[in-house]
mmCIF file of C-alpha atoms and ligand atoms in Angstrom:
data_model
loop_
_atom_site.group_PDB
_atom_site.id
_atom_site.type_symbol
_atom_site.label_atom_id
_atom_site.label_comp_id
_atom_site.label_asym_id
_atom_site.label_seq_id
_atom_site.Cartn_x
_atom_site.Cartn_y
_atom_site.Cartn_z
ATOM 1 C CA MET C 521 86.183 105.113 115.650
ATOM 2 C CA PRO C 522 85.917 101.713 114.071
ATOM 3 C CA TRP C 523 86.131 101.562 110.449
ATOM 4 C CA TYR C 524 82.512 100.884 110.381
ATOM 5 C CA GLU C 525 81.458 104.195 110.710
ATOM 6 C CA TYR C 526 83.871 105.350 107.809
ATOM 7 C CA ASP C 527 81.179 104.137 105.559
ATOM 8 C CA ASP C 528 80.159 107.051 104.288
ATOM 9 C CA GLU C 529 83.369 108.463 104.033
ATOM 10 C CA SER C 530 84.026 109.443 100.194
ATOM 11 C CA PRO C 531 87.376 108.427 98.320
ATOM 12 C CA ALA C 532 88.793 112.091 98.516
ATOM 13 C CA GLU C 533 88.233 112.270 102.396
ATOM 14 C CA ARG C 534 89.540 108.877 103.209
ATOM 15 C CA ARG C 535 92.656 109.455 101.634
ATOM 16 C CA ALA C 536 93.262 113.061 103.363
ATOM 17 C CA ARG C 537 91.614 111.331 106.725
ATOM 18 C CA VAL C 538 94.846 108.645 106.257
ATOM 19 C CA SER C 539 96.938 111.149 104.666
ATOM 20 C CA SER C 540 96.871 113.075 107.837
ATOM 21 C CA GLU C 541 97.320 110.266 109.855
ATOM 22 C CA ILE C 542 100.430 109.894 108.259
ATOM 23 C CA ALA C 543 102.021 113.078 108.908
ATOM 24 C CA ARG C 544 100.836 112.806 112.401
ATOM 25 C CA ARG C 545 102.945 109.594 112.872
ATOM 26 C CA ARG C 546 105.687 110.649 110.771
ATOM 27 C CA LYS C 547 105.472 113.724 113.093
ATOM 28 C CA LYS C 548 105.684 111.646 116.599
ATOM 29 C CA GLY C 549 108.973 109.953 115.110
ATOM 30 C CA GLU C 550 107.815 107.528 113.047
ATOM 31 C CA PRO C 551 110.114 107.102 109.927
ATOM 32 C CA PHE C 552 106.816 106.210 107.630
ATOM 33 C CA VAL C 553 109.473 106.062 104.329
ATOM 34 C CA ALA C 554 107.076 104.200 101.152
ATOM 35 C CA ILE C 555 108.761 101.114 99.530
ATOM 36 C CA ARG C 556 108.382 102.376 95.880
ATOM 37 C CA THR C 557 108.951 99.805 92.797
ATOM 38 C CA GLU C 558 110.074 100.986 89.532
ATOM 39 C CA VAL C 559 108.829 98.390 87.698
ATOM 40 C CA ALA C 560 105.144 99.578 86.465
ATOM 41 C CA ARG C 561 103.967 95.759 85.171
ATOM 42 C CA GLY C 562 104.571 92.090 86.312
ATOM 43 C CA VAL C 563 106.737 91.471 89.881
ATOM 44 C CA PRO C 564 107.492 94.234 91.126
ATOM 45 C CA ALA C 565 111.101 93.622 91.558
ATOM 46 C CA LYS C 566 113.713 94.111 89.088
ATOM 47 C CA THR C 567 116.803 91.395 90.507
ATOM 48 C CA PHE C 568 117.389 87.764 90.358
ATOM 49 C CA TRP C 569 116.795 87.443 94.093
ATOM 50 C CA GLY C 570 113.761 90.029 94.649
ATOM 51 C CA LYS C 571 112.314 89.122 91.387
ATOM 52 C CA ALA C 572 112.640 85.330 92.554
ATOM 53 C CA TRP C 573 110.980 85.658 95.597
ATOM 54 C CA CYS C 574 107.902 87.516 94.080
ATOM 55 C CA GLU C 575 107.710 84.215 91.669
ATOM 56 C CA ASN C 576 107.137 82.536 94.309
ATOM 57 C CA ILE C 577 104.686 83.740 96.573
ATOM 58 C CA GLU C 578 102.453 83.600 92.811
ATOM 59 C CA SER C 579 103.268 80.221 92.265
ATOM 60 C CA TYR C 580 101.019 78.951 95.053
ATOM 61 C CA SER C 581 97.429 79.063 94.580
ATOM 62 C CA ASP C 582 97.071 79.687 98.464
ATOM 63 C CA TYR C 583 97.447 84.026 97.396
ATOM 64 C CA GLU C 584 96.377 83.662 94.203
ATOM 65 C CA TYR C 585 93.046 85.566 94.783
ATOM 66 C CA ARG C 586 94.871 88.409 96.687
ATOM 67 C CA LEU C 587 97.681 89.198 94.913
ATOM 68 C CA PRO C 588 96.716 91.554 91.585
ATOM 69 C CA ARG C 589 95.302 93.660 94.377
ATOM 70 C CA GLY C 590 98.503 93.297 97.060
ATOM 71 C CA ARG C 591 100.657 94.341 93.275
ATOM 72 C CA SER C 592 98.876 97.203 92.515
ATOM 73 C CA TYR C 593 98.777 98.757 96.750
ATOM 74 C CA LEU C 594 102.289 98.712 96.493
ATOM 75 C CA ARG C 595 103.358 100.220 93.243
ATOM 76 C CA GLN C 596 100.771 102.982 95.674
ATOM 77 C CA GLY C 597 102.864 103.498 97.119
ATOM 78 C CA ASN C 598 101.138 102.261 101.025
ATOM 79 C CA VAL C 599 103.817 100.096 101.923
ATOM 80 C CA PHE C 600 105.500 101.817 104.861
ATOM 81 C CA ASP C 601 108.845 100.836 107.142
ATOM 82 C CA LEU C 602 109.563 97.335 106.167
ATOM 83 C CA GLU C 603 111.369 95.532 108.541
ATOM 84 C CA ILE C 604 113.018 92.118 107.617
ATOM 85 C CA ASP C 605 114.595 90.093 110.764
ATOM 86 C CA GLY C 606 115.548 86.519 111.505
ATOM 87 C CA GLY C 607 111.287 84.757 110.697
ATOM 88 C CA SER C 608 109.504 87.938 110.750
ATOM 89 C CA ILE C 609 108.177 90.757 108.591
ATOM 90 C CA PHE C 610 106.179 93.899 109.769
ATOM 91 C CA ALA C 611 104.750 96.945 107.631
ATOM 92 C CA TYR C 612 102.461 99.363 107.961
ATOM 93 C CA VAL C 613 100.107 98.907 105.262
ATOM 94 C CA ALA C 614 97.922 102.034 104.298
ATOM 95 C CA GLY C 615 94.770 101.157 103.074
ATOM 96 C CA SER C 616 91.011 102.718 105.097
ATOM 97 C CA ALA C 617 92.800 103.160 108.071
ATOM 98 C CA ILE C 618 97.219 102.286 108.279
ATOM 99 C CA TYR C 619 96.969 98.716 109.070
ATOM 100 C CA ASP C 620 99.904 96.596 110.703
ATOM 101 C CA VAL C 621 100.947 93.694 108.890
ATOM 102 C CA GLU C 622 103.371 90.715 110.354
ATOM 103 C CA ILE C 623 104.335 87.567 108.442
ATOM 104 C CA SER C 624 105.694 84.760 110.225
ATOM 105 C CA ILE C 625 108.272 82.249 108.025
ATOM 106 C CA ALA C 626 109.695 79.236 109.531
ATOM 107 C CA THR C 627 113.621 79.175 109.971
ATOM 108 C CA LEU C 628 115.111 77.252 107.604
ATOM 109 C CA ALA C 629 115.085 73.324 108.748
ATOM 110 C CA LYS C 630 119.426 72.582 109.369
ATOM 111 C CA ALA C 631 119.233 69.559 107.091
ATOM 112 C CA ARG C 632 117.895 71.342 104.548
ATOM 113 C CA TRP C 633 120.460 74.354 105.010
ATOM 114 C CA ARG C 634 123.223 71.651 105.690
ATOM 115 C CA ALA C 635 121.861 69.574 101.661
ATOM 116 C CA LEU C 636 121.549 72.724 100.019
ATOM 117 C CA LYS C 637 125.355 74.000 100.839
ATOM 118 C CA GLY C 638 126.448 70.611 99.548
ATOM 119 C CA SER C 639 124.303 70.692 96.681
ATOM 120 C CA VAL C 640 126.171 74.396 95.344
ATOM 121 C CA ALA C 641 129.324 72.902 96.696
ATOM 122 C CA GLY C 642 132.070 74.733 93.908
ATOM 123 C CA GLU C 643 129.410 76.579 91.996
ATOM 124 C CA VAL C 644 129.315 79.788 93.815
ATOM 125 C CA GLY C 645 132.685 81.631 92.988
ATOM 126 C CA ASN C 646 132.189 85.238 95.674
ATOM 127 C CA LEU C 647 129.934 86.526 97.884
ATOM 128 C CA VAL C 648 129.165 89.761 95.317
ATOM 129 C CA ASP C 649 128.155 87.089 92.039
ATOM 130 C CA LEU C 650 125.896 84.750 95.181
ATOM 131 C CA LEU C 651 124.635 88.700 96.051
ATOM 132 C CA SER C 652 123.541 89.839 92.564
ATOM 133 C CA GLY C 653 123.122 86.349 91.449
ATOM 134 C CA ARG C 654 125.144 85.539 88.944
ATOM 135 C CA LEU C 655 124.828 81.896 89.334
ATOM 136 C CA GLY C 656 124.696 79.088 87.152
ATOM 137 C CA ASP C 657 121.619 77.511 86.080
ATOM 138 C CA GLY C 658 122.487 74.378 88.283
ATOM 139 C CA VAL C 659 122.983 76.847 91.433
ATOM 140 C CA MET C 660 120.013 79.495 90.694
ATOM 141 C CA ALA C 661 117.396 75.357 90.104
ATOM 142 C CA ALA C 662 118.826 74.211 93.644
ATOM 143 C CA VAL C 663 117.999 77.388 95.568
ATOM 144 C CA THR C 664 114.985 78.536 93.962
ATOM 145 C CA ASP C 665 113.323 74.577 94.018
ATOM 146 C CA ARG C 666 110.171 74.549 96.303
ATOM 147 C CA GLN C 667 111.726 71.640 98.204
ATOM 148 C CA SER C 668 114.618 72.120 98.728
ATOM 149 C CA GLY C 669 115.731 75.904 97.922
ATOM 150 C CA LEU C 670 115.610 79.137 100.194
ATOM 151 C CA PHE C 671 111.404 80.001 99.831
ATOM 152 C CA PRO C 672 109.146 80.275 102.590
ATOM 153 C CA SER C 673 106.107 77.420 101.524
ATOM 154 C CA PRO C 674 102.898 78.474 102.510
ATOM 155 C CA GLU C 675 102.617 76.409 105.477
ATOM 156 C CA GLN C 676 105.753 78.261 106.637
ATOM 157 C CA ILE C 677 104.476 81.069 106.132
ATOM 158 C CA THR C 678 102.005 82.383 108.929
ATOM 159 C CA LEU C 679 100.006 85.500 108.224
ATOM 160 C CA ASN C 680 98.347 88.386 110.379
ATOM 161 C CA CYS C 681 96.892 92.382 109.668
ATOM 162 C CA SER C 682 94.763 93.989 111.553
ATOM 163 C CA CYS C 683 92.571 94.704 108.914
ATOM 164 C CA PRO C 684 88.167 94.399 109.696
ATOM 165 C CA ASP C 685 88.678 92.377 106.148
ATOM 166 C CA TRP C 686 91.693 90.097 107.778
ATOM 167 C CA ALA C 687 91.100 86.955 105.689
ATOM 168 C CA ASP C 688 93.920 84.153 104.932
ATOM 169 C CA CYS C 689 95.334 86.908 102.878
ATOM 170 C CA CYS C 690 93.854 89.924 102.850
ATOM 171 C CA LYS C 691 95.512 92.835 100.020
ATOM 172 C CA HIS C 692 97.729 94.466 102.358
ATOM 173 C CA VAL C 693 99.511 91.041 103.182
ATOM 174 C CA ALA C 694 99.598 90.584 99.643
ATOM 175 C CA ALA C 695 101.134 94.134 99.211
ATOM 176 C CA VAL C 696 104.069 93.530 102.016
ATOM 177 C CA MET C 697 105.433 90.222 100.285
ATOM 178 C CA TYR C 698 105.347 92.145 97.135
ATOM 179 C CA ALA C 699 107.655 94.189 99.406
ATOM 180 C CA VAL C 700 109.771 92.059 100.555
ATOM 181 C CA GLY C 701 109.995 91.245 96.855
ATOM 182 C CA VAL C 702 111.286 94.908 95.897
ATOM 183 C CA LYS C 703 113.245 94.721 99.650
ATOM 184 C CA LEU C 704 115.526 92.311 98.624
ATOM 185 C CA ASP C 705 117.065 94.228 95.054
ATOM 186 C CA SER C 706 118.595 96.527 96.836
ATOM 187 C CA GLU C 707 119.311 93.975 100.356
ATOM 188 C CA PRO C 708 119.891 90.385 99.027
ATOM 189 C CA GLU C 709 120.899 89.206 102.233
ATOM 190 C CA LEU C 710 117.519 89.782 104.018
ATOM 191 C CA LEU C 711 116.602 86.485 102.536
ATOM 192 C CA PHE C 712 119.205 84.738 104.477
ATOM 193 C CA LYS C 713 118.769 86.687 107.683
ATOM 194 C CA LEU C 714 114.443 86.119 106.902
ATOM 195 C CA ARG C 715 115.213 81.857 106.915
ATOM 196 C CA GLU C 716 118.407 82.620 110.077
ATOM 197 C CA VAL C 717 121.001 81.339 107.871
ATOM 198 C CA ASP C 718 124.516 82.404 106.692
ATOM 199 C CA HIS C 719 124.725 83.226 103.255
ATOM 200 C CA THR C 720 128.800 83.476 103.298
ATOM 201 C CA GLU C 721 129.128 79.740 103.845
ATOM 202 C CA LEU C 722 127.312 78.894 100.484
ATOM 203 C CA VAL C 723 130.721 80.603 99.376
ATOM 204 C CA ASP C 724 132.435 78.673 101.334
ATOM 205 C CA ALA C 725 130.707 75.795 100.589
ATOM 206 C CA ALA C 726 132.566 76.208 97.272
ATOM 207 C CA GLY C 727 135.685 76.482 99.322
ATOM 208 C CA GLU C 728 137.070 80.183 98.849
ATOM 209 C CA GLY C 729 135.249 82.164 101.867
ATOM 210 C CA PRO C 730 133.833 85.157 101.667
ATOM 211 C CA ASP C 731 135.124 87.581 99.332
ATOM 212 C CA LEU C 732 136.266 90.455 101.025
ATOM 213 C CA SER C 733 137.697 92.223 98.355
ATOM 214 C CA THR C 734 134.683 94.482 98.181
ATOM 215 C CA GLY C 735 136.599 96.501 101.124
ATOM 216 C CA GLY C 736 133.057 96.047 103.770
ATOM 217 C CA ALA C 737 133.392 95.729 107.443
ATOM 218 C CA GLY C 738 135.367 91.846 107.168
ATOM 219 C CA ALA C 739 133.302 88.432 106.290
ATOM 220 C CA GLY C 740 132.224 89.844 103.189
ATOM 221 C CA VAL C 741 129.793 92.714 103.641
ATOM 222 C CA LEU C 742 128.924 94.542 101.989
ATOM 223 C CA ALA C 743 127.534 98.337 102.825
ATOM 224 C CA ALA C 744 124.734 99.676 101.196
ATOM 225 C CA GLY C 745 126.348 101.968 98.895
ATOM 226 C CA GLU C 746 128.294 99.672 97.505
ATOM 227 C CA LEU C 747 125.357 97.408 96.575
ATOM 228 C CA ALA C 748 124.061 100.452 94.784
ATOM 229 C CA GLU C 749 126.918 100.405 93.011
ATOM 230 C CA LEU C 750 127.341 96.886 92.334
ATOM 231 C CA PHE C 751 122.690 96.447 91.133
ATOM 232 C CA GLY C 752 123.360 100.209 89.459
ATOM 233 C CA ILE C 753 120.265 101.261 90.995
ATOM 234 C CA ASP C 754 119.471 103.894 93.877
ATOM 235 C CA LEU C 755 118.016 102.997 97.571
ATOM 236 C CA ALA C 756 116.864 105.829 98.390
ATOM 237 C CA GLU C 757 113.059 106.000 98.912
ATOM 238 C CA PRO C 758 111.868 109.275 98.065
ATOM 239 C CA GLU C 759 108.630 110.474 100.347
ATOM 240 C CA ALA C 760 105.292 108.903 100.088
ATOM 241 C CA ALA C 761 102.716 110.691 97.915
ATOM 242 C CA ILE C 762 99.287 108.390 99.344
ATOM 243 C CA ASP C 763 96.549 107.312 96.735
ATOM 244 C CA LEU C 764 94.240 104.674 98.362
HETATM 245 ZN ZN1 LIG K 113 94.239 93.753 106.324
#
């Protein structure tokens, strides 16, 4: 049914319709796991990488108008099955219906990555420090720099949503942008995967090689459990309670 035929629906009817659609899709085998944040105010992320991602997005006026609605959409548990891959982000967002949000992010330019590695050479002690954001002021400034750092600028971001009120940045897309920040709290290495660079090279640049002391699968790979322990956070994601 086209969206405009839902115009006479009450909010409660809409919630019930979307909830039953989610239940139907779960039954078919789709996970529909909601992204949750425990941070009640302001930026929804709480670690260095998550907060830095959100603060980067907020620093551009391009998205300003939709960001507050996006934050509350995320807090209400409306973002599901977030996937972050090389150059791409995907999630479902529950609104008047369930929408597909796809965001493309340009790969970090090789020259920029090389320059960034050079600027932090000798400053990143090991992989755990890097991923947990235990970084010196110089490194933090370098990785978050708008011109030469790791985070994308609006011209490197292509937004897409299947909703009917699609504009340059709808609230669904804004919610997913914040969800990425929340995801980086527990899996900061996804930022590097997204920009298609190897984060262990930042440690290599310090001349020490990847930190293998954590007992991961070689090359400094941290298991989710180890990261959870490291950051003192619970990575288990509770079932969604839909509140549109
Ligand atoms: Zn949308």
